[in-house]
Amino acid sequence: MDKTLSIIIPTYNERDNINPLVKKISNALSGYNYEIVFIDDNSQDGTAELASAMSAEYPVRVIVRKNERGLASAVVEGFKQSKGEILAVMDADLQHPPEVLPHLIQAIIDGADIAIASRYVPGGAIPHWGMVRRIISKGAIILAHLALTSTGKVRDPMSGYFMLNRDVLNGANLRPTGYKILLEVLIEGQYQNIKEVPYTFGNRSSSESKMRMRQQVDYLMHLYSLMNRKGEIIRFLKFCAVGASGVLVNEGLLWILKHFAGLHLLLSSAISIETSIISNFILNDYFTFRDRRLLGARPFVQRLYKFNAVSLAGLAINMGVLWLFTHVFGVYYLVSNLIGIAMATLWNYFINRSWTWKV
Ligand SMILES: Nc1nc2c(ncn2[C@@H]2O[C@H](COP(=O)(O)OP(=O)(O)OP(=O)(O)O)[C@@H](O)[C@H]2O)c(=O)[nH]1
Ligand SMILES: [Mg+2]
């Protein structure tokens, strides 16, 4: 590879890991044109001094930030301060094995714009994690897929170990909070091809973990910010508003059919429910998912069928939850119904977004 690779490594109190890390990278990348850029947030254990000392023998640069803390913002600083046409990001604690770097480089050479070292593709693993941490990690990934549409095909969007063409960041306004810099790149960057390369997540080799409860909160805030930027919060609110309008249509028509037309209650209800489903569909097609619809009569009718099916299943969910909470858990029925409505709304929203208005 004739392009220069800059490996960005954020550090905070990683003194004991620097020496083995740099040596392993050097072994893995002999013959490559690369630099290692440490972004240290003024560690008090001498990390920066030790790393600087290694620059005599290895292509190492150290940038010390005195007034800022945070992994993701350190990486963004590294992007700015480095020279390479190819960028890599990895942790300092040897949980990201440097032996994977050549595989990531190969993926980029083969045409990937972003190459992700992934724990969740076949061949990848996290042998040292307990059950709780696994569940949190998987839950966070599912949440990201639900909240954001663009992470769709990536199995490990939370990976902190990845490589990319610098061009991906052209025009990208990176504003990450917390730890998940790749998520930010996936949402803000410009790319066509992503390749995931399997790897085994190592055990933290020394020093203390900075993994805290605070990170989970940061993650949720980051997710909210990304959803907001992508218009996904507004989309969900529109969907809820349309749903509320459907309740009015349903109630109004039921009243008219029962009271004025004198139809049987259940027949009136069936007609009202179906009418509100159709009015919801038209409003959602026009407002909520306008950017995701295919034009033409045929796709329109297909969407209508799908929306109908999803809504009827939603109705069943609403009633099932109502029954379960009221009769099994002994919850007051109006409260159970609210829970049912919330569940059905989430179901309707996510299934319609990914199926009815699939892009
Ligand atoms: N510059 C900078 N680096 C940080 C900061 N917090 C963590 N890091 C570095 O980011 C990398 C990942 O941090 P870790 O504490 O290992 O996080 P983790 O891998 O999710 O957690 P463990 O599995 O417990 O190791 C390491 O190289 C840390 O030194 C920070 O505030 N500033
Ligand atoms: Mg770590």
mmCIF file of C-alpha atoms and ligand atoms in Angstrom:
data_model
loop_
_atom_site.group_PDB
_atom_site.id
_atom_site.type_symbol
_atom_site.label_atom_id
_atom_site.label_comp_id
_atom_site.label_asym_id
_atom_site.label_seq_id
_atom_site.Cartn_x
_atom_site.Cartn_y
_atom_site.Cartn_z
ATOM 1 C CA MET A 1 0.000 0.000 0.000
ATOM 2 C CA ASP A 2 1.499 3.328 -1.023
ATOM 3 C CA LYS A 3 -0.819 5.484 1.069
ATOM 4 C CA THR A 4 0.116 6.605 4.570
ATOM 5 C CA LEU A 5 -1.745 5.088 7.498
ATOM 6 C CA SER A 6 -2.292 7.102 10.691
ATOM 7 C CA ILE A 7 -3.204 5.001 13.705
ATOM 8 C CA ILE A 8 -5.058 7.138 16.229
ATOM 9 C CA ILE A 9 -4.844 5.843 19.801
ATOM 10 C CA PRO A 10 -6.596 7.717 22.613
ATOM 11 C CA THR A 11 -4.951 7.184 25.974
ATOM 12 C CA TYR A 12 -5.738 7.911 29.546
ATOM 13 C CA ASN A 13 -3.376 6.403 32.133
ATOM 14 C CA GLU A 14 -2.107 3.555 29.972
ATOM 15 C CA ARG A 15 1.589 3.734 30.845
ATOM 16 C CA ASP A 16 2.205 0.005 31.100
ATOM 17 C CA ASN A 17 0.529 -0.740 27.778
ATOM 18 C CA ILE A 18 2.379 1.736 25.555
ATOM 19 C CA ASN A 19 5.624 -0.160 25.103
ATOM 20 C CA PRO A 20 4.145 -3.585 24.232
ATOM 21 C CA LEU A 21 1.504 -1.947 22.059
ATOM 22 C CA VAL A 22 3.956 0.053 19.941
ATOM 23 C CA LYS A 23 6.199 -2.985 19.531
ATOM 24 C CA LYS A 24 3.313 -5.195 18.447
ATOM 25 C CA ILE A 25 2.107 -2.621 15.940
ATOM 26 C CA SER A 26 5.615 -2.280 14.616
ATOM 27 C CA ASN A 27 5.857 -6.064 14.161
ATOM 28 C CA ALA A 28 2.460 -6.297 12.517
ATOM 29 C CA LEU A 29 3.144 -3.432 10.120
ATOM 30 C CA SER A 30 6.759 -3.875 9.129
ATOM 31 C CA GLY A 31 7.092 -2.646 5.551
ATOM 32 C CA TYR A 32 4.042 -0.372 5.768
ATOM 33 C CA ASN A 33 4.107 3.393 5.712
ATOM 34 C CA TYR A 34 2.431 4.421 8.977
ATOM 35 C CA GLU A 35 2.475 6.720 11.999
ATOM 36 C CA ILE A 36 1.062 6.187 15.476
ATOM 37 C CA VAL A 37 -0.666 9.237 16.947
ATOM 38 C CA PHE A 38 -1.374 9.091 20.663
ATOM 39 C CA ILE A 39 -3.969 11.529 21.930
ATOM 40 C CA ASP A 40 -3.417 11.688 25.641
ATOM 41 C CA ASP A 41 -5.688 13.606 27.975
ATOM 42 C CA ASN A 42 -2.934 14.704 30.308
ATOM 43 C CA SER A 43 -2.556 11.312 32.041
ATOM 44 C CA GLN A 44 -0.904 11.608 35.431
ATOM 45 C CA ASP A 45 0.939 8.281 35.201
ATOM 46 C CA GLY A 46 3.531 9.378 32.639
ATOM 47 C CA THR A 47 1.835 7.827 29.582
ATOM 48 C CA ALA A 48 2.641 10.774 27.318
ATOM 49 C CA GLU A 49 6.281 10.981 28.430
ATOM 50 C CA LEU A 50 6.791 7.283 27.827
ATOM 51 C CA ALA A 51 5.162 7.444 24.407
ATOM 52 C CA SER A 52 7.253 10.483 23.451
ATOM 53 C CA ALA A 53 10.388 8.625 24.439
ATOM 54 C CA MET A 54 9.485 5.870 21.977
ATOM 55 C CA SER A 55 9.353 8.317 19.082
ATOM 56 C CA ALA A 56 13.142 8.126 18.819
ATOM 57 C CA GLU A 57 12.861 4.570 17.572
ATOM 58 C CA TYR A 58 9.300 4.275 16.231
ATOM 59 C CA PRO A 59 7.029 6.482 14.087
ATOM 60 C CA VAL A 60 5.204 7.780 17.146
ATOM 61 C CA ARG A 61 3.706 11.216 17.772
ATOM 62 C CA VAL A 62 2.074 12.342 20.989
ATOM 63 C CA ILE A 63 -0.549 15.031 21.348
ATOM 64 C CA VAL A 64 -1.442 16.024 24.882
ATOM 65 C CA ARG A 65 -4.770 17.709 25.549
ATOM 66 C CA LYS A 66 -4.756 19.646 28.781
ATOM 67 C CA ASN A 67 -8.257 21.079 28.891
ATOM 68 C CA GLU A 68 -10.427 18.323 27.501
ATOM 69 C CA ARG A 69 -11.368 14.771 28.473
ATOM 70 C CA GLY A 70 -13.197 12.133 26.506
ATOM 71 C CA LEU A 71 -12.410 9.237 24.241
ATOM 72 C CA ALA A 72 -14.471 10.206 21.209
ATOM 73 C CA SER A 73 -13.408 13.844 21.153
ATOM 74 C CA ALA A 74 -9.781 12.679 21.512
ATOM 75 C CA VAL A 75 -10.207 10.549 18.389
ATOM 76 C CA VAL A 76 -11.713 13.477 16.455
ATOM 77 C CA GLU A 77 -8.691 15.544 17.512
ATOM 78 C CA GLY A 78 -6.487 12.718 16.247
ATOM 79 C CA PHE A 79 -8.245 12.779 12.867
ATOM 80 C CA LYS A 80 -7.499 16.487 12.606
ATOM 81 C CA GLN A 81 -3.884 16.283 13.700
ATOM 82 C CA SER A 82 -2.827 13.270 11.651
ATOM 83 C CA LYS A 83 -1.551 13.186 8.087
ATOM 84 C CA GLY A 84 -2.522 9.778 6.718
ATOM 85 C CA GLU A 85 -4.865 9.213 3.784
ATOM 86 C CA ILE A 86 -5.965 6.107 5.661
ATOM 87 C CA LEU A 87 -6.990 6.430 9.325
ATOM 88 C CA ALA A 88 -7.241 3.743 11.967
ATOM 89 C CA VAL A 89 -8.607 3.940 15.489
ATOM 90 C CA MET A 90 -7.742 1.511 18.266
ATOM 91 C CA ASP A 91 -7.523 1.277 22.055
ATOM 92 C CA ALA A 92 -4.230 1.316 23.906
ATOM 93 C CA ASP A 93 -4.978 -1.519 26.293
ATOM 94 C CA LEU A 94 -4.240 -4.385 23.860
ATOM 95 C CA GLN A 95 -7.877 -5.430 23.716
ATOM 96 C CA HIS A 96 -7.589 -4.626 20.022
ATOM 97 C CA PRO A 97 -4.914 -7.015 18.745
ATOM 98 C CA PRO A 98 -2.506 -5.185 16.398
ATOM 99 C CA GLU A 99 -2.199 -8.382 14.329
ATOM 100 C CA VAL A 100 -5.597 -7.507 12.848
ATOM 101 C CA LEU A 101 -4.269 -4.253 11.332
ATOM 102 C CA PRO A 102 -2.984 -5.919 8.118
ATOM 103 C CA HIS A 103 -6.423 -7.532 7.603
ATOM 104 C CA LEU A 104 -8.084 -4.148 7.932
ATOM 105 C CA ILE A 105 -5.580 -2.677 5.482
ATOM 106 C CA GLN A 106 -6.354 -5.503 3.068
ATOM 107 C CA ALA A 107 -10.075 -4.789 3.307
ATOM 108 C CA ILE A 108 -9.397 -1.138 2.415
ATOM 109 C CA ILE A 109 -7.159 -2.159 -0.488
ATOM 110 C CA ASP A 110 -9.966 -4.460 -1.667
ATOM 111 C CA GLY A 111 -12.286 -1.475 -1.917
ATOM 112 C CA ALA A 112 -13.871 -0.957 1.505
ATOM 113 C CA ASP A 113 -14.284 2.688 2.521
ATOM 114 C CA ILE A 114 -14.598 1.612 6.150
ATOM 115 C CA ALA A 115 -13.120 -1.623 7.540
ATOM 116 C CA ILE A 116 -14.390 -2.591 10.982
ATOM 117 C CA ALA A 117 -12.713 -5.040 13.330
ATOM 118 C CA SER A 118 -15.829 -6.864 14.439
ATOM 119 C CA ARG A 119 -16.676 -9.086 17.386
ATOM 120 C CA TYR A 120 -20.020 -10.056 15.923
ATOM 121 C CA VAL A 121 -19.246 -11.567 12.529
ATOM 122 C CA PRO A 122 -18.369 -15.283 12.210
ATOM 123 C CA GLY A 123 -14.871 -15.776 13.574
ATOM 124 C CA GLY A 124 -15.147 -12.879 16.032
ATOM 125 C CA ALA A 125 -15.444 -13.393 19.798
ATOM 126 C CA ILE A 126 -15.380 -11.809 23.243
ATOM 127 C CA PRO A 127 -14.176 -14.645 25.477
ATOM 128 C CA HIS A 128 -13.652 -12.645 28.662
ATOM 129 C CA TRP A 129 -16.997 -10.927 29.040
ATOM 130 C CA GLY A 130 -19.607 -12.055 31.551
ATOM 131 C CA MET A 131 -23.281 -12.395 30.829
ATOM 132 C CA VAL A 132 -24.253 -8.877 31.968
ATOM 133 C CA ARG A 133 -21.731 -7.104 29.784
ATOM 134 C CA ARG A 134 -22.715 -9.234 26.790
ATOM 135 C CA ILE A 135 -26.363 -8.366 27.240
ATOM 136 C CA ILE A 136 -25.605 -4.650 27.624
ATOM 137 C CA SER A 137 -23.473 -4.735 24.476
ATOM 138 C CA LYS A 138 -26.069 -6.571 22.379
ATOM 139 C CA GLY A 139 -28.850 -4.389 23.767
ATOM 140 C CA ALA A 140 -26.916 -1.259 22.815
ATOM 141 C CA ILE A 141 -26.471 -2.558 19.265
ATOM 142 C CA ILE A 142 -30.165 -3.419 18.885
ATOM 143 C CA LEU A 143 -31.054 0.025 20.205
ATOM 144 C CA ALA A 144 -28.766 1.653 17.638
ATOM 145 C CA HIS A 145 -30.338 -0.311 14.793
ATOM 146 C CA LEU A 146 -33.805 0.658 15.973
ATOM 147 C CA ALA A 147 -32.993 4.295 16.564
ATOM 148 C CA LEU A 148 -30.978 4.903 13.425
ATOM 149 C CA THR A 149 -31.623 3.605 9.967
ATOM 150 C CA SER A 150 -28.096 3.903 8.583
ATOM 151 C CA THR A 151 -26.378 1.386 10.874
ATOM 152 C CA GLY A 152 -28.511 -1.358 9.297
ATOM 153 C CA LYS A 153 -26.051 -3.876 7.993
ATOM 154 C CA VAL A 154 -23.173 -3.348 10.404
ATOM 155 C CA ARG A 155 -22.989 -6.122 12.991
ATOM 156 C CA ASP A 156 -20.634 -4.311 15.362
ATOM 157 C CA PRO A 157 -21.369 -0.576 15.076
ATOM 158 C CA MET A 158 -19.972 -0.133 18.612
ATOM 159 C CA SER A 159 -16.512 -1.334 17.681
ATOM 160 C CA GLY A 160 -13.719 0.969 18.781
ATOM 161 C CA TYR A 161 -11.320 -0.644 16.316
ATOM 162 C CA PHE A 162 -11.652 0.367 12.674
ATOM 163 C CA MET A 163 -9.981 1.847 9.619
ATOM 164 C CA LEU A 164 -11.251 4.224 6.979
ATOM 165 C CA ASN A 165 -10.320 6.296 3.967
ATOM 166 C CA ARG A 166 -9.929 9.878 5.068
ATOM 167 C CA ASP A 167 -12.321 10.833 2.240
ATOM 168 C CA VAL A 168 -15.154 9.291 4.259
ATOM 169 C CA LEU A 169 -14.865 12.262 6.623
ATOM 170 C CA ASN A 170 -15.062 14.912 3.882
ATOM 171 C CA GLY A 171 -17.676 17.410 4.999
ATOM 172 C CA ALA A 172 -18.561 15.300 8.043
ATOM 173 C CA ASN A 173 -19.389 17.306 11.120
ATOM 174 C CA LEU A 174 -18.350 14.874 13.865
ATOM 175 C CA ARG A 175 -19.959 15.705 17.196
ATOM 176 C CA PRO A 176 -19.661 12.588 19.342
ATOM 177 C CA THR A 177 -20.348 12.424 23.042
ATOM 178 C CA GLY A 178 -18.898 9.531 24.988
ATOM 179 C CA TYR A 179 -17.273 6.451 23.521
ATOM 180 C CA LYS A 180 -18.900 5.454 20.263
ATOM 181 C CA ILE A 181 -16.919 7.242 17.613
ATOM 182 C CA LEU A 182 -17.638 4.645 14.906
ATOM 183 C CA LEU A 183 -21.364 5.232 15.262
ATOM 184 C CA GLU A 184 -20.752 8.909 14.589
ATOM 185 C CA VAL A 185 -18.644 8.095 11.518
ATOM 186 C CA LEU A 186 -21.337 5.729 10.200
ATOM 187 C CA ILE A 187 -23.991 8.421 10.515
ATOM 188 C CA GLU A 188 -22.034 11.481 9.398
ATOM 189 C CA GLY A 189 -19.526 9.964 6.964
ATOM 190 C CA GLN A 190 -19.795 9.390 3.216
ATOM 191 C CA TYR A 191 -19.148 5.847 2.083
ATOM 192 C CA GLN A 192 -20.340 3.009 -0.122
ATOM 193 C CA ASN A 193 -18.642 -0.152 1.079
ATOM 194 C CA ILE A 194 -18.157 -1.456 4.587
ATOM 195 C CA LYS A 195 -16.283 -4.616 5.398
ATOM 196 C CA GLU A 196 -16.233 -6.279 8.812
ATOM 197 C CA VAL A 197 -13.148 -8.262 9.737
ATOM 198 C CA PRO A 198 -13.554 -10.740 12.618
ATOM 199 C CA TYR A 199 -11.335 -10.504 15.667
ATOM 200 C CA THR A 200 -11.198 -11.735 19.236
ATOM 201 C CA PHE A 201 -11.581 -8.966 21.791
ATOM 202 C CA GLY A 202 -8.668 -9.303 24.219
ATOM 203 C CA ASN A 203 -8.586 -9.069 27.965
ATOM 204 C CA ARG A 204 -7.589 -5.641 29.291
ATOM 205 C CA SER A 205 -3.894 -6.157 29.790
ATOM 206 C CA SER A 206 -3.165 -3.643 32.515
ATOM 207 C CA SER A 207 -4.286 -0.408 34.132
ATOM 208 C CA GLU A 208 -7.791 0.368 35.139
ATOM 209 C CA SER A 209 -10.884 0.259 32.968
ATOM 210 C CA LYS A 210 -12.658 3.567 32.416
ATOM 211 C CA MET A 211 -15.933 1.780 31.759
ATOM 212 C CA ARG A 212 -18.506 3.355 34.060
ATOM 213 C CA MET A 213 -22.256 3.702 34.407
ATOM 214 C CA ARG A 214 -21.720 7.205 33.068
ATOM 215 C CA GLN A 215 -20.877 5.651 29.690
ATOM 216 C CA GLN A 216 -24.325 4.134 29.326
ATOM 217 C CA VAL A 217 -25.879 7.531 29.934
ATOM 218 C CA ASP A 218 -23.479 9.136 27.450
ATOM 219 C CA TYR A 219 -24.416 6.482 24.941
ATOM 220 C CA LEU A 220 -28.119 7.200 25.210
ATOM 221 C CA MET A 221 -27.441 10.927 24.871
ATOM 222 C CA HIS A 222 -25.296 10.284 21.825
ATOM 223 C CA LEU A 223 -28.012 8.133 20.272
ATOM 224 C CA TYR A 224 -30.563 10.858 20.917
ATOM 225 C CA SER A 225 -28.314 13.444 19.299
ATOM 226 C CA LEU A 226 -27.782 11.253 16.213
ATOM 227 C CA MET A 227 -31.514 10.564 15.901
ATOM 228 C CA ASN A 228 -32.208 14.243 16.189
ATOM 229 C CA ARG A 229 -29.690 15.128 13.496
ATOM 230 C CA LYS A 230 -31.130 12.494 11.172
ATOM 231 C CA GLY A 231 -34.717 13.667 11.724
ATOM 232 C CA GLU A 232 -35.693 10.360 13.362
ATOM 233 C CA ILE A 233 -37.119 12.032 16.477
ATOM 234 C CA ILE A 234 -39.380 14.260 14.368
ATOM 235 C CA ARG A 235 -40.377 11.233 12.309
ATOM 236 C CA PHE A 236 -41.461 9.318 15.393
ATOM 237 C CA LEU A 237 -43.386 12.323 16.733
ATOM 238 C CA LYS A 238 -45.176 12.677 13.384
ATOM 239 C CA PHE A 239 -46.098 9.005 13.522
ATOM 240 C CA CYS A 240 -47.553 9.446 17.028
ATOM 241 C CA ALA A 241 -49.496 12.543 15.936
ATOM 242 C CA VAL A 242 -50.940 10.622 12.989
ATOM 243 C CA GLY A 243 -51.875 7.790 15.371
ATOM 244 C CA ALA A 244 -53.676 10.282 17.612
ATOM 245 C CA SER A 245 -55.591 11.640 14.612
ATOM 246 C CA GLY A 246 -56.613 8.040 13.866
ATOM 247 C CA VAL A 247 -58.187 7.778 17.317
ATOM 248 C CA LEU A 248 -60.338 10.829 16.491
ATOM 249 C CA VAL A 249 -61.362 9.339 13.134
ATOM 250 C CA ASN A 250 -62.185 6.025 14.805
ATOM 251 C CA GLU A 251 -64.236 7.569 17.625
ATOM 252 C CA GLY A 252 -66.023 10.082 15.376
ATOM 253 C CA LEU A 253 -67.033 7.524 12.788
ATOM 254 C CA LEU A 254 -68.108 5.011 15.423
ATOM 255 C CA TRP A 255 -70.385 7.633 16.918
ATOM 256 C CA ILE A 256 -71.864 8.581 13.528
ATOM 257 C CA LEU A 257 -72.415 4.974 12.410
ATOM 258 C CA LYS A 258 -73.882 3.816 15.700
ATOM 259 C CA HIS A 259 -75.827 6.886 16.667
ATOM 260 C CA PHE A 260 -77.078 8.238 13.322
ATOM 261 C CA ALA A 261 -76.913 5.300 10.920
ATOM 262 C CA GLY A 262 -78.040 2.859 13.609
ATOM 263 C CA LEU A 263 -75.567 0.142 12.621
ATOM 264 C CA HIS A 264 -74.677 -2.709 14.955
ATOM 265 C CA LEU A 265 -71.927 -1.728 17.403
ATOM 266 C CA LEU A 266 -69.388 -4.299 16.204
ATOM 267 C CA LEU A 267 -70.019 -3.554 12.534
ATOM 268 C CA SER A 268 -69.686 0.181 13.248
ATOM 269 C CA SER A 269 -66.455 -0.537 15.095
ATOM 270 C CA ALA A 270 -65.006 -2.647 12.263
ATOM 271 C CA ILE A 271 -65.744 0.073 9.695
ATOM 272 C CA SER A 272 -64.313 2.764 12.004
ATOM 273 C CA ILE A 273 -61.143 0.824 12.702
ATOM 274 C CA GLU A 274 -60.497 0.142 9.027
ATOM 275 C CA THR A 275 -61.220 3.760 8.071
ATOM 276 C CA SER A 276 -58.810 5.036 10.701
ATOM 277 C CA ILE A 277 -56.147 2.600 9.470
ATOM 278 C CA ILE A 278 -56.560 3.952 5.944
ATOM 279 C CA SER A 279 -56.506 7.585 7.054
ATOM 280 C CA ASN A 280 -53.409 6.864 9.174
ATOM 281 C CA PHE A 281 -51.777 5.243 6.183
ATOM 282 C CA ILE A 282 -52.428 8.178 3.872
ATOM 283 C CA LEU A 283 -51.130 10.700 6.424
ATOM 284 C CA ASN A 284 -48.040 8.632 7.195
ATOM 285 C CA ASP A 285 -47.332 8.130 3.527
ATOM 286 C CA TYR A 286 -47.579 11.838 2.918
ATOM 287 C CA PHE A 287 -45.933 13.247 6.061
ATOM 288 C CA THR A 288 -44.041 10.719 8.151
ATOM 289 C CA PHE A 289 -42.347 8.581 5.528
ATOM 290 C CA ARG A 290 -42.479 10.907 2.537
ATOM 291 C CA ASP A 291 -38.729 10.515 1.927
ATOM 292 C CA ARG A 292 -38.923 6.717 1.973
ATOM 293 C CA ARG A 293 -41.771 6.030 -0.431
ATOM 294 C CA LEU A 294 -41.618 4.772 -3.989
ATOM 295 C CA LEU A 295 -43.873 6.631 -6.382
ATOM 296 C CA GLY A 296 -46.490 4.838 -8.489
ATOM 297 C CA ALA A 297 -49.833 3.153 -7.899
ATOM 298 C CA ARG A 298 -48.539 -0.382 -7.378
ATOM 299 C CA PRO A 299 -46.063 0.370 -4.593
ATOM 300 C CA PHE A 300 -48.710 2.590 -3.005
ATOM 301 C CA VAL A 301 -51.223 -0.258 -2.863
ATOM 302 C CA GLN A 302 -48.558 -2.664 -1.596
ATOM 303 C CA ARG A 303 -47.736 -0.249 1.194
ATOM 304 C CA LEU A 304 -51.412 0.023 2.047
ATOM 305 C CA TYR A 305 -51.682 -3.764 2.384
ATOM 306 C CA LYS A 306 -48.562 -3.951 4.516
ATOM 307 C CA PHE A 307 -49.689 -1.083 6.726
ATOM 308 C CA ASN A 308 -53.016 -2.817 7.222
ATOM 309 C CA ALA A 309 -51.368 -6.085 8.221
ATOM 310 C CA VAL A 310 -49.005 -4.327 10.631
ATOM 311 C CA SER A 311 -51.867 -2.335 12.171
ATOM 312 C CA LEU A 312 -54.010 -5.428 12.722
ATOM 313 C CA ALA A 313 -51.088 -7.190 14.369
ATOM 314 C CA GLY A 314 -50.631 -4.017 16.437
ATOM 315 C CA LEU A 315 -54.248 -4.254 17.504
ATOM 316 C CA ALA A 316 -53.671 -7.838 18.603
ATOM 317 C CA ILE A 317 -50.591 -6.746 20.571
ATOM 318 C CA ASN A 318 -52.567 -3.969 22.231
ATOM 319 C CA MET A 319 -55.323 -6.374 23.267
ATOM 320 C CA GLY A 320 -52.889 -9.134 24.291
ATOM 321 C CA VAL A 321 -50.925 -6.765 26.541
ATOM 322 C CA LEU A 322 -54.156 -5.363 27.980
ATOM 323 C CA TRP A 323 -55.318 -8.860 28.857
ATOM 324 C CA LEU A 324 -51.920 -9.967 30.210
ATOM 325 C CA PHE A 325 -51.386 -6.959 32.475
ATOM 326 C CA THR A 326 -54.952 -6.853 33.705
ATOM 327 C CA HIS A 327 -55.586 -10.542 34.335
ATOM 328 C CA VAL A 328 -52.135 -11.952 35.000
ATOM 329 C CA PHE A 329 -50.329 -9.028 36.683
ATOM 330 C CA GLY A 330 -53.441 -7.481 38.239
ATOM 331 C CA VAL A 331 -52.821 -3.989 36.856
ATOM 332 C CA TYR A 332 -55.761 -1.557 36.627
ATOM 333 C CA TYR A 333 -57.217 -2.054 33.145
ATOM 334 C CA LEU A 334 -56.900 1.540 31.952
ATOM 335 C CA VAL A 335 -53.206 1.511 32.883
ATOM 336 C CA SER A 336 -52.783 -1.879 31.173
ATOM 337 C CA ASN A 337 -54.369 -0.388 28.084
ATOM 338 C CA LEU A 338 -51.875 2.496 28.087
ATOM 339 C CA ILE A 339 -49.012 -0.015 28.231
ATOM 340 C CA GLY A 340 -50.667 -1.915 25.377
ATOM 341 C CA ILE A 341 -50.986 1.248 23.308
ATOM 342 C CA ALA A 342 -47.312 2.088 23.896
ATOM 343 C CA MET A 343 -46.203 -1.417 22.871
ATOM 344 C CA ALA A 344 -48.411 -1.418 19.792
ATOM 345 C CA THR A 345 -47.162 2.041 18.794
ATOM 346 C CA LEU A 346 -43.532 0.913 18.965
ATOM 347 C CA TRP A 347 -44.356 -2.243 17.035
ATOM 348 C CA ASN A 348 -46.276 -0.305 14.372
ATOM 349 C CA TYR A 349 -43.568 2.303 14.047
ATOM 350 C CA PHE A 350 -40.545 0.057 13.724
ATOM 351 C CA ILE A 351 -42.143 -2.613 11.562
ATOM 352 C CA ASN A 352 -43.676 -0.060 9.240
ATOM 353 C CA ARG A 353 -40.421 1.853 8.989
ATOM 354 C CA SER A 354 -38.386 -1.217 8.101
ATOM 355 C CA TRP A 355 -40.996 -3.106 6.045
ATOM 356 C CA THR A 356 -43.811 -0.906 4.691
ATOM 357 C CA TRP A 357 -41.527 2.053 3.967
ATOM 358 C CA LYS A 358 -38.372 0.067 3.388
ATOM 359 C CA VAL A 359 -35.690 1.843 1.369
HETATM 360 N N1 LIG B 1 -7.674 10.542 25.410
HETATM 361 C C1 LIG B 1 -8.534 9.811 26.130
HETATM 362 N N2 LIG B 1 -8.517 8.465 26.046
HETATM 363 C C2 LIG B 1 -9.390 7.762 26.801
HETATM 364 C C3 LIG B 1 -10.313 8.360 27.677
HETATM 365 N N3 LIG B 1 -11.054 7.383 28.267
HETATM 366 C C4 LIG B 1 -10.569 6.216 27.792
HETATM 367 N N4 LIG B 1 -9.563 6.442 26.919
HETATM 368 C C5 LIG B 1 -8.788 5.454 26.155
HETATM 369 O O1 LIG B 1 -9.706 4.813 25.284
HETATM 370 C C6 LIG B 1 -9.390 3.445 25.182
HETATM 371 C C7 LIG B 1 -10.590 2.608 25.607
HETATM 372 O O2 LIG B 1 -10.854 2.803 26.990
HETATM 373 P P1 LIG B 1 -11.164 1.579 27.961
HETATM 374 O O3 LIG B 1 -11.162 2.069 29.363
HETATM 375 O O4 LIG B 1 -10.248 0.455 27.629
HETATM 376 O O5 LIG B 1 -12.655 1.233 27.541
HETATM 377 P P2 LIG B 1 -13.270 -0.188 27.235
HETATM 378 O O6 LIG B 1 -12.364 -0.978 26.356
HETATM 379 O O7 LIG B 1 -14.641 0.072 26.740
HETATM 380 O O8 LIG B 1 -13.372 -0.851 28.662
HETATM 381 P P3 LIG B 1 -12.573 -2.148 29.239
HETATM 382 O O9 LIG B 1 -13.165 -3.349 28.550
HETATM 383 O O10 LIG B 1 -12.869 -2.149 30.692
HETATM 384 O O11 LIG B 1 -11.150 -1.960 28.935
HETATM 385 C C8 LIG B 1 -8.144 3.220 26.012
HETATM 386 O O12 LIG B 1 -7.015 3.329 25.178
HETATM 387 C C9 LIG B 1 -8.205 4.356 27.017
HETATM 388 O O13 LIG B 1 -6.929 4.729 27.483
HETATM 389 C C10 LIG B 1 -10.317 9.786 27.736
HETATM 390 O O14 LIG B 1 -11.091 10.418 28.457
HETATM 391 N N5 LIG B 1 -9.411 10.458 26.962
HETATM 392 MG MG MG B 2 -10.469 -1.420 26.961
#
